[in-house]
Amino acid sequence: MTSALPPIAETSAQAVMDLERDYLLQTYARYPLALSRGKGCYLYDLEGRRYLDFLSGIGVNALGHAHPRILKVVREQAGLLMHCSNLYYHEYQGPLAKRLVDMGGLDRVFFANTGAEAIEGALKMIHSHGRAIHPEKYQIVSLDNSFHGRTLGALSITGQAKYRADFEPLIPGVKFVPPNDIPALEAAVNEQTAGIVMELIQGEGGINPLTPQYVAKARELADRFDALLVADETQRSVTRSRESIVQRRTRFAVGIDAADRDRR
Ligand SMILES: Cc1ncc(COP(=O)(O)O)c(C=O)c1O
C-alpha cells in the first residue's frame, strides 16, 4: 500500500500548514499552531507542548476535551448508528427536544447543525410569518455590531459591514439599529416588520449586553406589530432567554411560531 501522507505523529506543524495552504480554500487567517489533541481544559500541539484552552473552540467545548462520559457515549453510538436521515424517527430526538423545552420554557425545538443554519431557519420562519399576513410584510430589524453567521441569509442580518461587503446584494428589507437605543428601535419597527433579531449579549461584536428595558421594548413592539422576536443564543447559550424574553404567550423562537401557526 502506498500513501502520499506521512503518519500523523510524524507530521510537522510546517507540513500541516503547507498542505492546508495548497489545498484548502483560504477563507480564514489562522494562527501558526497545529493542534493534535485535548484533555480537559488543555490542548496539545504536534510537538506535545501544552496550552491552557481559553478559547474552547470559540465557546463550543464548554465541557472540555475528551471528557470520559462523552467519549463513552460517542463510542457506543458510533458502533450502533452514525446517521439516519430525518425520513425516520430516532429514539433520542424526542427526549432531547423535551429536555430543551423543559429547560428553556419554549414550546418546540428545531435541530440544526450550526448557528448559521439555525438562523436560516429563523429567517425562513420570519418570512413565512410575514407573508401569511401581507406580501409586503418582510422587513427585519437587526442590531449594529451583531454577528449571525456566514451564510447569505445570516450575513444579511449581520450588523458589520465588513462581513457583508463582498457578497451584496443580500436579502432585502433589513434595517440595522444601534443596540440599547429605544427611540431608534421604535422608529424602525412598523407594520411591515416581520421579525426583530437580536443577540441578548453580543458575542463577536464584543461582550455587549442588551438592557432589560431594551429587550422588553423589543418584545412589546414585536407584539404590537405582529412580528417575531428572535433571540440568537448561538454564543450566549441556548435557553437562557427564558426570563428576559419569553413572557406570556410569545411568538419568539422558531418552534413556538410553528406551533402558533398550527393553532390559527
Ligand atoms: C451569535 C452567533 N450567531 C450565529 C453564529 C454562527 O454560528 P456557526 O459558526 O455555528 O454557523 C455565531 C458564530 O460565532 C454567533 O456568535
PDB file of C-alpha atoms and ligand atoms in Angstrom:
ATOM      1  CA  MET A   1       0.000   0.000   0.000  1.00  0.00           C
ATOM      2  CA  THR A   2       1.347   3.436  -0.810  1.00  0.00           C
ATOM      3  CA  SER A   3       0.394   6.641   0.903  1.00  0.00           C
ATOM      4  CA  ALA A   4       1.336  10.204  -0.063  1.00  0.00           C
ATOM      5  CA  LEU A   5       0.851  11.389   3.515  1.00  0.00           C
ATOM      6  CA  PRO A   6       3.228  10.657   6.413  1.00  0.00           C
ATOM      7  CA  PRO A   7       1.663   9.235   9.591  1.00  0.00           C
ATOM      8  CA  ILE A   8       0.059  11.997  11.673  1.00  0.00           C
ATOM      9  CA  ALA A   9       2.507  11.632  14.572  1.00  0.00           C
ATOM     10  CA  GLU A  10       5.438  12.380  12.283  1.00  0.00           C
ATOM     11  CA  THR A  11       3.820  15.353  10.611  1.00  0.00           C
ATOM     12  CA  SER A  12       5.482  18.637  11.442  1.00  0.00           C
ATOM     13  CA  ALA A  13       3.449  21.764  12.079  1.00  0.00           C
ATOM     14  CA  GLN A  14       5.024  23.321   8.999  1.00  0.00           C
ATOM     15  CA  ALA A  15       3.910  20.382   6.817  1.00  0.00           C
ATOM     16  CA  VAL A  16       0.355  20.708   8.176  1.00  0.00           C
ATOM     17  CA  MET A  17       0.300  24.403   7.349  1.00  0.00           C
ATOM     18  CA  ASP A  18       1.820  23.902   3.905  1.00  0.00           C
ATOM     19  CA  LEU A  19      -0.719  21.255   2.956  1.00  0.00           C
ATOM     20  CA  GLU A  20      -3.648  23.443   4.030  1.00  0.00           C
ATOM     21  CA  ARG A  21      -2.239  26.416   2.192  1.00  0.00           C
ATOM     22  CA  ASP A  22      -2.008  24.378  -1.014  1.00  0.00           C
ATOM     23  CA  TYR A  23      -5.318  22.541  -0.878  1.00  0.00           C
ATOM     24  CA  LEU A  24      -7.802  24.369   1.359  1.00  0.00           C
ATOM     25  CA  LEU A  25      -9.778  27.421   0.336  1.00  0.00           C
ATOM     26  CA  GLN A  26      -8.032  30.232   2.173  1.00  0.00           C
ATOM     27  CA  THR A  27     -11.070  31.693   3.922  1.00  0.00           C
ATOM     28  CA  TYR A  28      -9.514  32.114   7.369  1.00  0.00           C
ATOM     29  CA  ALA A  29      -6.299  33.648   8.639  1.00  0.00           C
ATOM     30  CA  ARG A  30      -5.033  31.081  11.146  1.00  0.00           C
ATOM     31  CA  TYR A  31      -2.541  31.265  13.976  1.00  0.00           C
ATOM     32  CA  PRO A  32       0.554  29.202  13.143  1.00  0.00           C
ATOM     33  CA  LEU A  33      -0.320  26.473  15.626  1.00  0.00           C
ATOM     34  CA  ALA A  34      -1.192  22.865  14.699  1.00  0.00           C
ATOM     35  CA  LEU A  35      -3.125  21.108  17.459  1.00  0.00           C
ATOM     36  CA  SER A  36      -3.305  17.370  17.822  1.00  0.00           C
ATOM     37  CA  ARG A  37      -5.371  16.637  20.941  1.00  0.00           C
ATOM     38  CA  GLY A  38      -7.007  17.993  24.045  1.00  0.00           C
ATOM     39  CA  LYS A  39      -7.634  16.809  27.595  1.00  0.00           C
ATOM     40  CA  GLY A  40      -9.876  18.723  29.967  1.00  0.00           C
ATOM     41  CA  CYS A  41      -9.019  22.396  29.673  1.00  0.00           C
ATOM     42  CA  TYR A  42      -5.653  21.741  27.967  1.00  0.00           C
ATOM     43  CA  LEU A  43      -4.682  21.457  24.319  1.00  0.00           C
ATOM     44  CA  TYR A  44      -1.508  19.847  22.923  1.00  0.00           C
ATOM     45  CA  ASP A  45       0.260  20.693  19.693  1.00  0.00           C
ATOM     46  CA  LEU A  46       2.004  18.230  17.380  1.00  0.00           C
ATOM     47  CA  GLU A  47       5.241  18.557  19.340  1.00  0.00           C
ATOM     48  CA  GLY A  48       3.407  17.761  22.589  1.00  0.00           C
ATOM     49  CA  ARG A  49       3.510  21.305  24.013  1.00  0.00           C
ATOM     50  CA  ARG A  50       0.593  22.026  26.333  1.00  0.00           C
ATOM     51  CA  TYR A  51      -1.677  25.079  26.172  1.00  0.00           C
ATOM     52  CA  LEU A  52      -4.427  26.269  28.507  1.00  0.00           C
ATOM     53  CA  ASP A  53      -7.509  26.490  26.298  1.00  0.00           C
ATOM     54  CA  PHE A  54      -9.033  29.890  26.953  1.00  0.00           C
ATOM     55  CA  LEU A  55     -10.936  29.848  23.662  1.00  0.00           C
ATOM     56  CA  SER A  56     -12.698  26.459  23.934  1.00  0.00           C
ATOM     57  CA  GLY A  57     -13.370  26.273  20.211  1.00  0.00           C
ATOM     58  CA  ILE A  58     -14.978  29.753  20.285  1.00  0.00           C
ATOM     59  CA  GLY A  59     -17.242  28.846  23.163  1.00  0.00           C
ATOM     60  CA  VAL A  60     -18.172  25.405  21.844  1.00  0.00           C
ATOM     61  CA  ASN A  61     -16.191  22.984  24.021  1.00  0.00           C
ATOM     62  CA  ALA A  62     -17.753  24.056  27.286  1.00  0.00           C
ATOM     63  CA  LEU A  63     -17.333  20.547  28.736  1.00  0.00           C
ATOM     64  CA  GLY A  64     -13.622  20.410  27.969  1.00  0.00           C
ATOM     65  CA  HIS A  65     -11.743  17.990  25.748  1.00  0.00           C
ATOM     66  CA  ALA A  66     -12.017  14.192  25.831  1.00  0.00           C
ATOM     67  CA  HIS A  67     -14.431  14.035  28.737  1.00  0.00           C
ATOM     68  CA  PRO A  68     -14.708  10.300  29.595  1.00  0.00           C
ATOM     69  CA  ARG A  69     -18.511  10.243  29.697  1.00  0.00           C
ATOM     70  CA  ILE A  70     -18.814  11.971  26.330  1.00  0.00           C
ATOM     71  CA  LEU A  71     -16.219   9.605  24.858  1.00  0.00           C
ATOM     72  CA  LYS A  72     -18.123   6.576  26.140  1.00  0.00           C
ATOM     73  CA  VAL A  73     -21.427   7.700  24.637  1.00  0.00           C
ATOM     74  CA  VAL A  74     -19.879   8.702  21.298  1.00  0.00           C
ATOM     75  CA  ARG A  75     -18.020   5.371  21.044  1.00  0.00           C
ATOM     76  CA  GLU A  76     -21.139   3.368  21.845  1.00  0.00           C
ATOM     77  CA  GLN A  77     -23.301   5.299  19.402  1.00  0.00           C
ATOM     78  CA  ALA A  78     -20.696   5.082  16.612  1.00  0.00           C
ATOM     79  CA  GLY A  79     -20.953   1.301  16.891  1.00  0.00           C
ATOM     80  CA  LEU A  80     -24.737   1.407  16.636  1.00  0.00           C
ATOM     81  CA  LEU A  81     -25.852   4.049  14.149  1.00  0.00           C
ATOM     82  CA  MET A  82     -23.802   7.009  12.892  1.00  0.00           C
ATOM     83  CA  HIS A  83     -26.509   8.728  10.896  1.00  0.00           C
ATOM     84  CA  CYS A  84     -30.042   8.208   9.748  1.00  0.00           C
ATOM     85  CA  SER A  85     -31.845  10.860   7.759  1.00  0.00           C
ATOM     86  CA  ASN A  86     -34.817  12.764   9.061  1.00  0.00           C
ATOM     87  CA  LEU A  87     -37.014  10.497   6.961  1.00  0.00           C
ATOM     88  CA  TYR A  88     -37.075   8.237  10.008  1.00  0.00           C
ATOM     89  CA  TYR A  89     -37.625   8.520  13.713  1.00  0.00           C
ATOM     90  CA  HIS A  90     -34.770   8.169  16.154  1.00  0.00           C
ATOM     91  CA  GLU A  91     -35.214   7.279  19.801  1.00  0.00           C
ATOM     92  CA  TYR A  92     -33.103  10.191  21.107  1.00  0.00           C
ATOM     93  CA  GLN A  93     -34.548  13.180  19.230  1.00  0.00           C
ATOM     94  CA  GLY A  94     -37.764  13.345  21.237  1.00  0.00           C
ATOM     95  CA  PRO A  95     -36.108  13.073  24.685  1.00  0.00           C
ATOM     96  CA  LEU A  96     -33.509  15.722  23.802  1.00  0.00           C
ATOM     97  CA  ALA A  97     -36.160  18.080  22.437  1.00  0.00           C
ATOM     98  CA  LYS A  98     -38.284  17.606  25.555  1.00  0.00           C
ATOM     99  CA  ARG A  99     -35.326  18.312  27.793  1.00  0.00           C
ATOM    100  CA  LEU A 100     -34.532  21.552  25.978  1.00  0.00           C
ATOM    101  CA  VAL A 101     -38.190  22.601  26.067  1.00  0.00           C
ATOM    102  CA  ASP A 102     -38.379  21.879  29.822  1.00  0.00           C
ATOM    103  CA  MET A 103     -35.190  23.866  30.450  1.00  0.00           C
ATOM    104  CA  GLY A 104     -35.973  26.784  28.196  1.00  0.00           C
ATOM    105  CA  GLY A 105     -39.687  27.365  28.571  1.00  0.00           C
ATOM    106  CA  LEU A 106     -40.162  27.094  24.810  1.00  0.00           C
ATOM    107  CA  ASP A 107     -42.804  25.030  23.015  1.00  0.00           C
ATOM    108  CA  ARG A 108     -40.793  23.143  20.430  1.00  0.00           C
ATOM    109  CA  VAL A 109     -37.272  22.596  19.154  1.00  0.00           C
ATOM    110  CA  PHE A 110     -35.728  22.663  15.687  1.00  0.00           C
ATOM    111  CA  PHE A 111     -32.394  20.849  15.460  1.00  0.00           C
ATOM    112  CA  ALA A 112     -29.723  22.371  13.224  1.00  0.00           C
ATOM    113  CA  ASN A 113     -26.055  21.628  12.554  1.00  0.00           C
ATOM    114  CA  THR A 114     -24.711  25.149  13.022  1.00  0.00           C
ATOM    115  CA  GLY A 115     -25.655  28.542  14.354  1.00  0.00           C
ATOM    116  CA  ALA A 116     -25.955  29.857  10.812  1.00  0.00           C
ATOM    117  CA  GLU A 117     -28.374  27.087   9.927  1.00  0.00           C
ATOM    118  CA  ALA A 118     -30.497  27.855  12.990  1.00  0.00           C
ATOM    119  CA  ILE A 119     -30.587  31.498  11.909  1.00  0.00           C
ATOM    120  CA  GLU A 120     -31.573  30.469   8.373  1.00  0.00           C
ATOM    121  CA  GLY A 121     -34.468  28.533   9.905  1.00  0.00           C
ATOM    122  CA  ALA A 122     -35.488  31.589  11.921  1.00  0.00           C
ATOM    123  CA  LEU A 123     -35.267  33.824   8.819  1.00  0.00           C
ATOM    124  CA  LYS A 124     -37.499  31.460   6.869  1.00  0.00           C
ATOM    125  CA  MET A 125     -39.948  31.483   9.730  1.00  0.00           C
ATOM    126  CA  ILE A 126     -39.918  35.294   9.834  1.00  0.00           C
ATOM    127  CA  HIS A 127     -40.571  35.488   6.089  1.00  0.00           C
ATOM    128  CA  SER A 128     -43.319  32.901   6.089  1.00  0.00           C
ATOM    129  CA  HIS A 129     -44.924  34.566   9.119  1.00  0.00           C
ATOM    130  CA  GLY A 130     -44.885  37.948   7.342  1.00  0.00           C
ATOM    131  CA  ARG A 131     -46.162  36.597   4.040  1.00  0.00           C
ATOM    132  CA  ALA A 132     -49.059  34.875   5.761  1.00  0.00           C
ATOM    133  CA  ILE A 133     -50.168  38.344   6.925  1.00  0.00           C
ATOM    134  CA  HIS A 134     -49.291  40.530   3.906  1.00  0.00           C
ATOM    135  CA  PRO A 135     -46.901  40.182   0.919  1.00  0.00           C
ATOM    136  CA  GLU A 136     -45.190  43.477   1.886  1.00  0.00           C
ATOM    137  CA  LYS A 137     -44.523  42.351   5.442  1.00  0.00           C
ATOM    138  CA  TYR A 138     -40.975  41.067   5.091  1.00  0.00           C
ATOM    139  CA  GLN A 139     -38.781  43.644   6.824  1.00  0.00           C
ATOM    140  CA  ILE A 140     -36.354  42.549   9.519  1.00  0.00           C
ATOM    141  CA  VAL A 141     -34.823  44.726  12.204  1.00  0.00           C
ATOM    142  CA  SER A 142     -31.380  43.681  13.393  1.00  0.00           C
ATOM    143  CA  LEU A 143     -28.684  45.314  15.505  1.00  0.00           C
ATOM    144  CA  ASP A 144     -25.479  47.121  14.636  1.00  0.00           C
ATOM    145  CA  ASN A 145     -22.405  45.166  15.641  1.00  0.00           C
ATOM    146  CA  SER A 146     -24.239  41.845  15.614  1.00  0.00           C
ATOM    147  CA  PHE A 147     -22.962  38.582  14.166  1.00  0.00           C
ATOM    148  CA  HIS A 148     -25.316  35.845  12.968  1.00  0.00           C
ATOM    149  CA  GLY A 149     -23.198  33.602  10.730  1.00  0.00           C
ATOM    150  CA  ARG A 150     -21.647  33.316   7.290  1.00  0.00           C
ATOM    151  CA  THR A 151     -24.440  32.016   5.071  1.00  0.00           C
ATOM    152  CA  LEU A 152     -26.086  34.571   2.779  1.00  0.00           C
ATOM    153  CA  GLY A 153     -29.202  34.889   4.928  1.00  0.00           C
ATOM    154  CA  ALA A 154     -27.267  35.152   8.177  1.00  0.00           C
ATOM    155  CA  LEU A 155     -24.896  37.701   6.615  1.00  0.00           C
ATOM    156  CA  SER A 156     -27.880  39.788   5.542  1.00  0.00           C
ATOM    157  CA  ILE A 157     -28.794  40.456   9.171  1.00  0.00           C
ATOM    158  CA  THR A 158     -25.210  40.708  10.459  1.00  0.00           C
ATOM    159  CA  GLY A 159     -24.645  44.303  11.527  1.00  0.00           C
ATOM    160  CA  GLN A 160     -20.994  44.566  10.493  1.00  0.00           C
ATOM    161  CA  ALA A 161     -20.458  45.970   7.002  1.00  0.00           C
ATOM    162  CA  LYS A 162     -17.019  44.351   6.637  1.00  0.00           C
ATOM    163  CA  TYR A 163     -18.612  40.872   6.576  1.00  0.00           C
ATOM    164  CA  ARG A 164     -21.391  41.799   4.141  1.00  0.00           C
ATOM    165  CA  ALA A 165     -19.474  43.987   1.684  1.00  0.00           C
ATOM    166  CA  ASP A 166     -18.157  41.303  -0.704  1.00  0.00           C
ATOM    167  CA  PHE A 167     -21.469  39.479  -1.009  1.00  0.00           C
ATOM    168  CA  GLU A 168     -24.090  42.165  -1.629  1.00  0.00           C
ATOM    169  CA  PRO A 169     -26.864  42.320  -2.694  1.00  0.00           C
ATOM    170  CA  LEU A 170     -28.145  40.206   0.175  1.00  0.00           C
ATOM    171  CA  ILE A 171     -31.742  39.624   1.244  1.00  0.00           C
ATOM    172  CA  PRO A 172     -33.708  42.891   1.079  1.00  0.00           C
ATOM    173  CA  GLY A 173     -35.608  44.789   3.742  1.00  0.00           C
ATOM    174  CA  VAL A 174     -33.113  44.585   6.621  1.00  0.00           C
ATOM    175  CA  LYS A 175     -32.751  47.641   8.878  1.00  0.00           C
ATOM    176  CA  PHE A 176     -29.913  47.938  11.379  1.00  0.00           C
ATOM    177  CA  VAL A 177     -30.340  49.900  14.590  1.00  0.00           C
ATOM    178  CA  PRO A 178     -27.877  50.655  17.395  1.00  0.00           C
ATOM    179  CA  PRO A 179     -28.243  48.301  20.379  1.00  0.00           C
ATOM    180  CA  ASN A 180     -29.916  49.703  23.513  1.00  0.00           C
ATOM    181  CA  ASP A 181     -31.278  52.740  21.650  1.00  0.00           C
ATOM    182  CA  ILE A 182     -35.018  52.528  22.338  1.00  0.00           C
ATOM    183  CA  PRO A 183     -36.062  55.534  20.175  1.00  0.00           C
ATOM    184  CA  ALA A 184     -34.152  54.056  17.188  1.00  0.00           C
ATOM    185  CA  LEU A 185     -35.884  50.719  17.676  1.00  0.00           C
ATOM    186  CA  GLU A 186     -39.290  52.387  17.902  1.00  0.00           C
ATOM    187  CA  ALA A 187     -38.562  54.310  14.706  1.00  0.00           C
ATOM    188  CA  ALA A 188     -37.504  51.157  12.830  1.00  0.00           C
ATOM    189  CA  VAL A 189     -40.332  48.755  13.710  1.00  0.00           C
ATOM    190  CA  ASN A 190     -43.641  49.176  11.877  1.00  0.00           C
ATOM    191  CA  GLU A 191     -46.448  47.227  10.174  1.00  0.00           C
ATOM    192  CA  GLN A 192     -44.026  45.912   7.562  1.00  0.00           C
ATOM    193  CA  THR A 193     -41.719  44.409  10.154  1.00  0.00           C
ATOM    194  CA  ALA A 194     -41.934  40.634  10.112  1.00  0.00           C
ATOM    195  CA  GLY A 195     -39.156  40.000  12.628  1.00  0.00           C
ATOM    196  CA  ILE A 196     -36.692  41.501  15.082  1.00  0.00           C
ATOM    197  CA  VAL A 197     -33.459  39.572  15.628  1.00  0.00           C
ATOM    198  CA  MET A 198     -31.002  40.134  18.467  1.00  0.00           C
ATOM    199  CA  GLU A 199     -28.246  38.541  20.492  1.00  0.00           C
ATOM    200  CA  LEU A 200     -29.095  39.316  24.113  1.00  0.00           C
ATOM    201  CA  ILE A 201     -25.381  39.565  24.755  1.00  0.00           C
ATOM    202  CA  GLN A 202     -23.482  40.310  21.576  1.00  0.00           C
ATOM    203  CA  GLY A 203     -20.558  37.913  21.302  1.00  0.00           C
ATOM    204  CA  GLU A 204     -18.478  38.502  18.192  1.00  0.00           C
ATOM    205  CA  GLY A 205     -19.184  42.261  18.380  1.00  0.00           C
ATOM    206  CA  GLY A 206     -17.685  42.459  21.887  1.00  0.00           C
ATOM    207  CA  ILE A 207     -19.335  41.427  25.130  1.00  0.00           C
ATOM    208  CA  ASN A 208     -22.240  43.868  24.800  1.00  0.00           C
ATOM    209  CA  PRO A 209     -25.314  43.023  26.882  1.00  0.00           C
ATOM    210  CA  LEU A 210     -28.719  44.428  25.961  1.00  0.00           C
ATOM    211  CA  THR A 211     -30.550  46.168  28.811  1.00  0.00           C
ATOM    212  CA  PRO A 212     -33.721  44.530  30.192  1.00  0.00           C
ATOM    213  CA  GLN A 213     -35.636  47.699  29.243  1.00  0.00           C
ATOM    214  CA  TYR A 214     -34.488  47.429  25.653  1.00  0.00           C
ATOM    215  CA  VAL A 215     -35.407  43.754  25.380  1.00  0.00           C
ATOM    216  CA  ALA A 216     -38.818  44.455  26.980  1.00  0.00           C
ATOM    217  CA  LYS A 217     -39.391  47.204  24.406  1.00  0.00           C
ATOM    218  CA  ALA A 218     -38.474  44.810  21.580  1.00  0.00           C
ATOM    219  CA  ARG A 219     -40.977  42.293  22.983  1.00  0.00           C
ATOM    220  CA  GLU A 220     -43.652  44.972  23.202  1.00  0.00           C
ATOM    221  CA  LEU A 221     -43.044  46.236  19.647  1.00  0.00           C
ATOM    222  CA  ALA A 222     -42.991  42.704  18.239  1.00  0.00           C
ATOM    223  CA  ASP A 223     -46.348  42.004  19.883  1.00  0.00           C
ATOM    224  CA  ARG A 224     -47.826  45.343  18.784  1.00  0.00           C
ATOM    225  CA  PHE A 225     -46.837  44.913  15.131  1.00  0.00           C
ATOM    226  CA  ASP A 226     -47.306  41.139  14.942  1.00  0.00           C
ATOM    227  CA  ALA A 227     -43.633  40.459  14.283  1.00  0.00           C
ATOM    228  CA  LEU A 228     -41.496  37.570  15.539  1.00  0.00           C
ATOM    229  CA  LEU A 229     -38.823  38.278  18.115  1.00  0.00           C
ATOM    230  CA  VAL A 230     -35.799  36.014  17.632  1.00  0.00           C
ATOM    231  CA  ALA A 231     -33.027  35.655  20.205  1.00  0.00           C
ATOM    232  CA  ASP A 232     -29.825  34.342  18.649  1.00  0.00           C
ATOM    233  CA  GLU A 233     -28.272  32.391  21.501  1.00  0.00           C
ATOM    234  CA  THR A 234     -25.628  30.618  19.476  1.00  0.00           C
ATOM    235  CA  GLN A 235     -22.852  32.122  21.524  1.00  0.00           C
ATOM    236  CA  ARG A 236     -24.669  33.021  24.722  1.00  0.00           C
ATOM    237  CA  SER A 237     -26.031  29.501  25.200  1.00  0.00           C
ATOM    238  CA  VAL A 238     -29.392  28.015  24.438  1.00  0.00           C
ATOM    239  CA  THR A 239     -32.473  28.526  26.668  1.00  0.00           C
ATOM    240  CA  ARG A 240     -31.049  31.395  28.685  1.00  0.00           C
ATOM    241  CA  SER A 241     -33.599  33.876  27.338  1.00  0.00           C
ATOM    242  CA  ARG A 242     -36.409  32.444  29.364  1.00  0.00           C
ATOM    243  CA  GLU A 243     -36.656  35.212  31.950  1.00  0.00           C
ATOM    244  CA  SER A 244     -35.697  38.035  29.659  1.00  0.00           C
ATOM    245  CA  ILE A 245     -37.817  37.427  26.591  1.00  0.00           C
ATOM    246  CA  VAL A 246     -40.353  34.669  26.942  1.00  0.00           C
ATOM    247  CA  GLN A 247     -43.271  36.332  28.644  1.00  0.00           C
ATOM    248  CA  ARG A 248     -46.930  35.460  28.286  1.00  0.00           C
ATOM    249  CA  ARG A 249     -47.752  33.702  25.031  1.00  0.00           C
ATOM    250  CA  THR A 250     -44.986  34.939  22.771  1.00  0.00           C
ATOM    251  CA  ARG A 251     -44.038  34.488  19.183  1.00  0.00           C
ATOM    252  CA  PHE A 252     -40.419  34.145  19.929  1.00  0.00           C
ATOM    253  CA  ALA A 253     -38.417  31.341  18.513  1.00  0.00           C
ATOM    254  CA  VAL A 254     -38.552  29.031  15.574  1.00  0.00           C
ATOM    255  CA  GLY A 255     -40.578  26.312  17.267  1.00  0.00           C
ATOM    256  CA  ILE A 256     -43.049  28.489  19.068  1.00  0.00           C
ATOM    257  CA  ASP A 257     -44.178  30.215  15.962  1.00  0.00           C
ATOM    258  CA  ALA A 258     -44.767  26.964  14.129  1.00  0.00           C
ATOM    259  CA  ALA A 259     -46.973  25.810  16.970  1.00  0.00           C
ATOM    260  CA  ASP A 260     -48.669  29.172  16.956  1.00  0.00           C
ATOM    261  CA  ARG A 261     -49.473  28.952  13.289  1.00  0.00           C
ATOM    262  CA  ASP A 262     -50.796  25.399  13.699  1.00  0.00           C
ATOM    263  CA  ARG A 263     -53.316  26.733  16.184  1.00  0.00           C
ATOM    264  CA  ARG A 264     -54.586  29.528  13.933  1.00  0.00           C
TER     265      ARG A 264
HETATM  266  C1  LIG B   1     -24.413  34.931  17.750  1.00  0.00           C
HETATM  267  C2  LIG B   1     -23.972  33.984  16.677  1.00  0.00           C
HETATM  268  N1  LIG B   1     -24.873  33.538  15.778  1.00  0.00           N
HETATM  269  C3  LIG B   1     -24.522  32.684  14.807  1.00  0.00           C
HETATM  270  C4  LIG B   1     -23.223  32.224  14.687  1.00  0.00           C
HETATM  271  C5  LIG B   1     -22.878  31.258  13.588  1.00  0.00           C
HETATM  272  O1  LIG B   1     -22.658  30.001  14.127  1.00  0.00           O
HETATM  273  P1  LIG B   1     -21.918  28.859  13.276  1.00  0.00           P
HETATM  274  O2  LIG B   1     -20.489  29.260  13.174  1.00  0.00           O
HETATM  275  O3  LIG B   1     -22.133  27.619  14.089  1.00  0.00           O
HETATM  276  O4  LIG B   1     -22.610  28.800  11.947  1.00  0.00           O
HETATM  277  C6  LIG B   1     -22.249  32.644  15.593  1.00  0.00           C
HETATM  278  C7  LIG B   1     -20.860  32.172  15.494  1.00  0.00           C
HETATM  279  O5  LIG B   1     -19.967  32.612  16.165  1.00  0.00           O
HETATM  280  C8  LIG B   1     -22.617  33.550  16.625  1.00  0.00           C
HETATM  281  O6  LIG B   1     -21.728  34.009  17.515  1.00  0.00           O
END
